Short mmCIF file of C-alpha atoms in Angstrom, two decimals:
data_model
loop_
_atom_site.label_atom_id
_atom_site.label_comp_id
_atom_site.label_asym_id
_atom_site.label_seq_id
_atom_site.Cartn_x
_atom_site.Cartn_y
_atom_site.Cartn_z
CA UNK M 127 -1.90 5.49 5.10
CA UNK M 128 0.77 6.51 2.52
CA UNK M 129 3.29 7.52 4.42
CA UNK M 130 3.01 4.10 6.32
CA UNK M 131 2.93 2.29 3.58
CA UNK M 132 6.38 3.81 2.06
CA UNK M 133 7.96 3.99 4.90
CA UNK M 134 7.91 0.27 4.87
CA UNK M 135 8.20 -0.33 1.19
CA UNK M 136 11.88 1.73 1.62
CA UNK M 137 12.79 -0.30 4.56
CA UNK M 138 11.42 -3.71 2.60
CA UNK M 139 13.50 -2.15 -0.70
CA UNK M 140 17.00 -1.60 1.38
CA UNK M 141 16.70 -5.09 3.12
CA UNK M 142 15.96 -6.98 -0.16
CA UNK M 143 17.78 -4.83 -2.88
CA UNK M 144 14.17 -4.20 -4.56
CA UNK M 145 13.36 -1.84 -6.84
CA UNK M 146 10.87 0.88 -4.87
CA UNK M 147 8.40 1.88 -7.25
CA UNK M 148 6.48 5.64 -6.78
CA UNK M 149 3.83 5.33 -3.91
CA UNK M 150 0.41 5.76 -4.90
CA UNK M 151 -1.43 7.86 -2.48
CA UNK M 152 -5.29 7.85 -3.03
CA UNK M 153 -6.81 4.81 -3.03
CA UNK M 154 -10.34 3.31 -2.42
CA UNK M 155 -11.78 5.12 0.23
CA UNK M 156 -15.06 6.02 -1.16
CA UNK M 157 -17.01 4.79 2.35
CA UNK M 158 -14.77 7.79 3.68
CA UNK M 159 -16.13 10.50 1.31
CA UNK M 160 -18.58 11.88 3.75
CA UNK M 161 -15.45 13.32 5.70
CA UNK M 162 -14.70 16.82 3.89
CA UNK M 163 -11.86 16.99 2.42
CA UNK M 164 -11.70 13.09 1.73
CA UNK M 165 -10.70 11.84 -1.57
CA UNK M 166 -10.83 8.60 -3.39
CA UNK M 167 -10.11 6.74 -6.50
CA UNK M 168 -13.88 4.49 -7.98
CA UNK M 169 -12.50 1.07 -7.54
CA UNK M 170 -12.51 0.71 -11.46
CA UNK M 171 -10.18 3.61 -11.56
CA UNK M 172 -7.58 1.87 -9.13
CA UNK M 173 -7.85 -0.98 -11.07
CA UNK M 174 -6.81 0.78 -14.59
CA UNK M 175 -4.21 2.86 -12.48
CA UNK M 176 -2.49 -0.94 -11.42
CA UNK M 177 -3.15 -2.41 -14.47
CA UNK M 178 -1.43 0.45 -16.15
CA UNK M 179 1.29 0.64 -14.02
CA UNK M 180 2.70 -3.03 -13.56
CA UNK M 181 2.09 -3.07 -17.33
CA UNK M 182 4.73 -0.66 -18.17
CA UNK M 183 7.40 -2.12 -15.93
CA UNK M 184 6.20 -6.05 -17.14
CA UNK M 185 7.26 -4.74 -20.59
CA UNK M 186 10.36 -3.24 -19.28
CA UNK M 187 10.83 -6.83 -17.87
CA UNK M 188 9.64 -7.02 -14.94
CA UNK M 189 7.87 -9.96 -13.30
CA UNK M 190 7.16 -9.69 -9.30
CA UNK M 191 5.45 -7.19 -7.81
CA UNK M 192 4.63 -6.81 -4.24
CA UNK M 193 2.40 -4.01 -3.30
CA UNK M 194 2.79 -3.04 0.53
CA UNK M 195 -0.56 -1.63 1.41
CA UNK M 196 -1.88 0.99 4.35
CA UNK M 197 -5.16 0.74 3.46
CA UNK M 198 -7.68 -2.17 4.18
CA UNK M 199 -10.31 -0.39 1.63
CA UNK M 200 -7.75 -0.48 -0.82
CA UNK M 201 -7.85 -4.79 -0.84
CA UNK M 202 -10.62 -6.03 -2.74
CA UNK M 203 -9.63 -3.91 -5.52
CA UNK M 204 -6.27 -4.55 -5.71
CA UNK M 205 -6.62 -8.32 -6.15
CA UNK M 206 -9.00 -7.53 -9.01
CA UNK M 207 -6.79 -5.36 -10.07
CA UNK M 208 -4.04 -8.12 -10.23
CA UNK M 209 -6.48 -10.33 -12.37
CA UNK M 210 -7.06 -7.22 -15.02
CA UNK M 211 -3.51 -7.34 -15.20
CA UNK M 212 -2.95 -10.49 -15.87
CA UNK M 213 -5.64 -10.90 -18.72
CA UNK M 214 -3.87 -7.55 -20.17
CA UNK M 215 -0.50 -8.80 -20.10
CA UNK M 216 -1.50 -11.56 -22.04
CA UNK M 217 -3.74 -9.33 -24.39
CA UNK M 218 -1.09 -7.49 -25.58
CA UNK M 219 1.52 -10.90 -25.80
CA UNK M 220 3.67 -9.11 -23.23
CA UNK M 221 6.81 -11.27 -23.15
CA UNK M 222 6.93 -13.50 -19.92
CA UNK M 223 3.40 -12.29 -19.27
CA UNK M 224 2.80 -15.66 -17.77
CA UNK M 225 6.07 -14.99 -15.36
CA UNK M 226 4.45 -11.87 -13.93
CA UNK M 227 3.19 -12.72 -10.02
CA UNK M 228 1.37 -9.84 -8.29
CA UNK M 229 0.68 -9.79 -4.77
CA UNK M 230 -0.54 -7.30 -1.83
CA UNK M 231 0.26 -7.30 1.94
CA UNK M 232 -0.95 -4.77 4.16
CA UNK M 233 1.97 -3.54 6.71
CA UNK M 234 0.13 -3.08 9.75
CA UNK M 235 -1.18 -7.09 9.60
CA UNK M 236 2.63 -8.70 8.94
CA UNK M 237 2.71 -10.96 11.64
CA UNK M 238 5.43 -9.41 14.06
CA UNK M 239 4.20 -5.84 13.28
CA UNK M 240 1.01 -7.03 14.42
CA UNK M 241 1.96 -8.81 17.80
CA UNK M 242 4.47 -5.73 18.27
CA UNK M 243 1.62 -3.47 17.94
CA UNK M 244 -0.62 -5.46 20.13
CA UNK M 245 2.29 -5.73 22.77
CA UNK M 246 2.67 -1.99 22.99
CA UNK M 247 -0.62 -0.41 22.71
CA UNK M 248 -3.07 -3.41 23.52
CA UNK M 249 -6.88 -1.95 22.97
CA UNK M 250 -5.73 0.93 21.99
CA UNK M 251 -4.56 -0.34 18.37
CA UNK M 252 -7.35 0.25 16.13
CA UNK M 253 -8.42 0.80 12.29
CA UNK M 254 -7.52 4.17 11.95
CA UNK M 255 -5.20 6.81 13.16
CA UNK M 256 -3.77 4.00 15.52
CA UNK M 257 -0.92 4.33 17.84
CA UNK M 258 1.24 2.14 15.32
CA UNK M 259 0.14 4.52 12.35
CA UNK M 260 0.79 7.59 14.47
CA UNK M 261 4.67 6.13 15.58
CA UNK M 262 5.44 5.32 12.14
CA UNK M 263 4.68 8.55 11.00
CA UNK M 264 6.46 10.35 14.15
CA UNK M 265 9.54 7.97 12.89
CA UNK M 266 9.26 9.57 9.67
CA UNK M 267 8.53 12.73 10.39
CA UNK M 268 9.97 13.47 13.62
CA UNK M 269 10.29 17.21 13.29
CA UNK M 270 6.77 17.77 12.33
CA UNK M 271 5.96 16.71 16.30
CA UNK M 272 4.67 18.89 18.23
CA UNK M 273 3.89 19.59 21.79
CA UNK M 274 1.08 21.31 23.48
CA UNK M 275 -0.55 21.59 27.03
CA UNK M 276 -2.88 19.47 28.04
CA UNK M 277 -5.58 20.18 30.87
#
């Protein structure tokens, strides 16, 4: 989902001239815990992580952030996130706290990614590991491909 997810941000960052901050690669994925090996962030955690985050760059001057998701669990807690930040800002009389616009877009559901996605894979687009996910990362990471035989 990270890789995805800054893979896109770069792109979005080169087309626009935007600032790419780091990626943040564990989100909220505690309905995938049962999975060994999983990890996650409590959705409380996220929020602090956010909050701490734009914080630092709102006082650095900052004022529009727009988070580029591969995650759908990550959602919920993200806009709350946005609204801790917010109340924070002002808290702590950040200047042009009331400037500071937050918002989140997952990549896979942008409207021509989607009917791209759709177009090429049909049914066989899903929720996770989906032939859109799988490309992207094969785009990226195009020597880490491998081949194998089949029966």
């Amino acid at each position: 989902d990270a890789i995805c997810a800054e893979a896109i941000a770069r792109g979005v960052g080169e087309a626009t001239q935007a600032l790419v901050a780091p990626t943040i690669n564990v989100g909220m994925a505690l309905h995938h815990t049962a999975f060994p090996g999983s990890m996650s962030l409590r959705p409380s955690t996220l929020i602090l992580l956010i909050r701490d985050y734009i914080t630092c760059l709102a006082r650095a001057g900052f004022t529009r952030f727009f988070l580029i998701n591969g995650h759908g669990g990550n959602v919920a807690t993200l806009k709350a996130a946005f609204s801790e930040v917010y109340a924070t800002l002002v808290d702590l009389n950040v200047p042009n706290a009331e400037q500071v616009q937050c918002q989140v877009s997952n990549w896979y559901m942008c409207g021509s990614v989607y009917r791209l996605a759709k177009e090429l894979y049909g049914d066989q687009e899903g929720s996770h590991a989906t032939p859109s996910e799988v490309a992207l990362t094969q785009y990226v990471y195009p020597d880490a491909i491998k081949q194998a035989p089949l029966s």
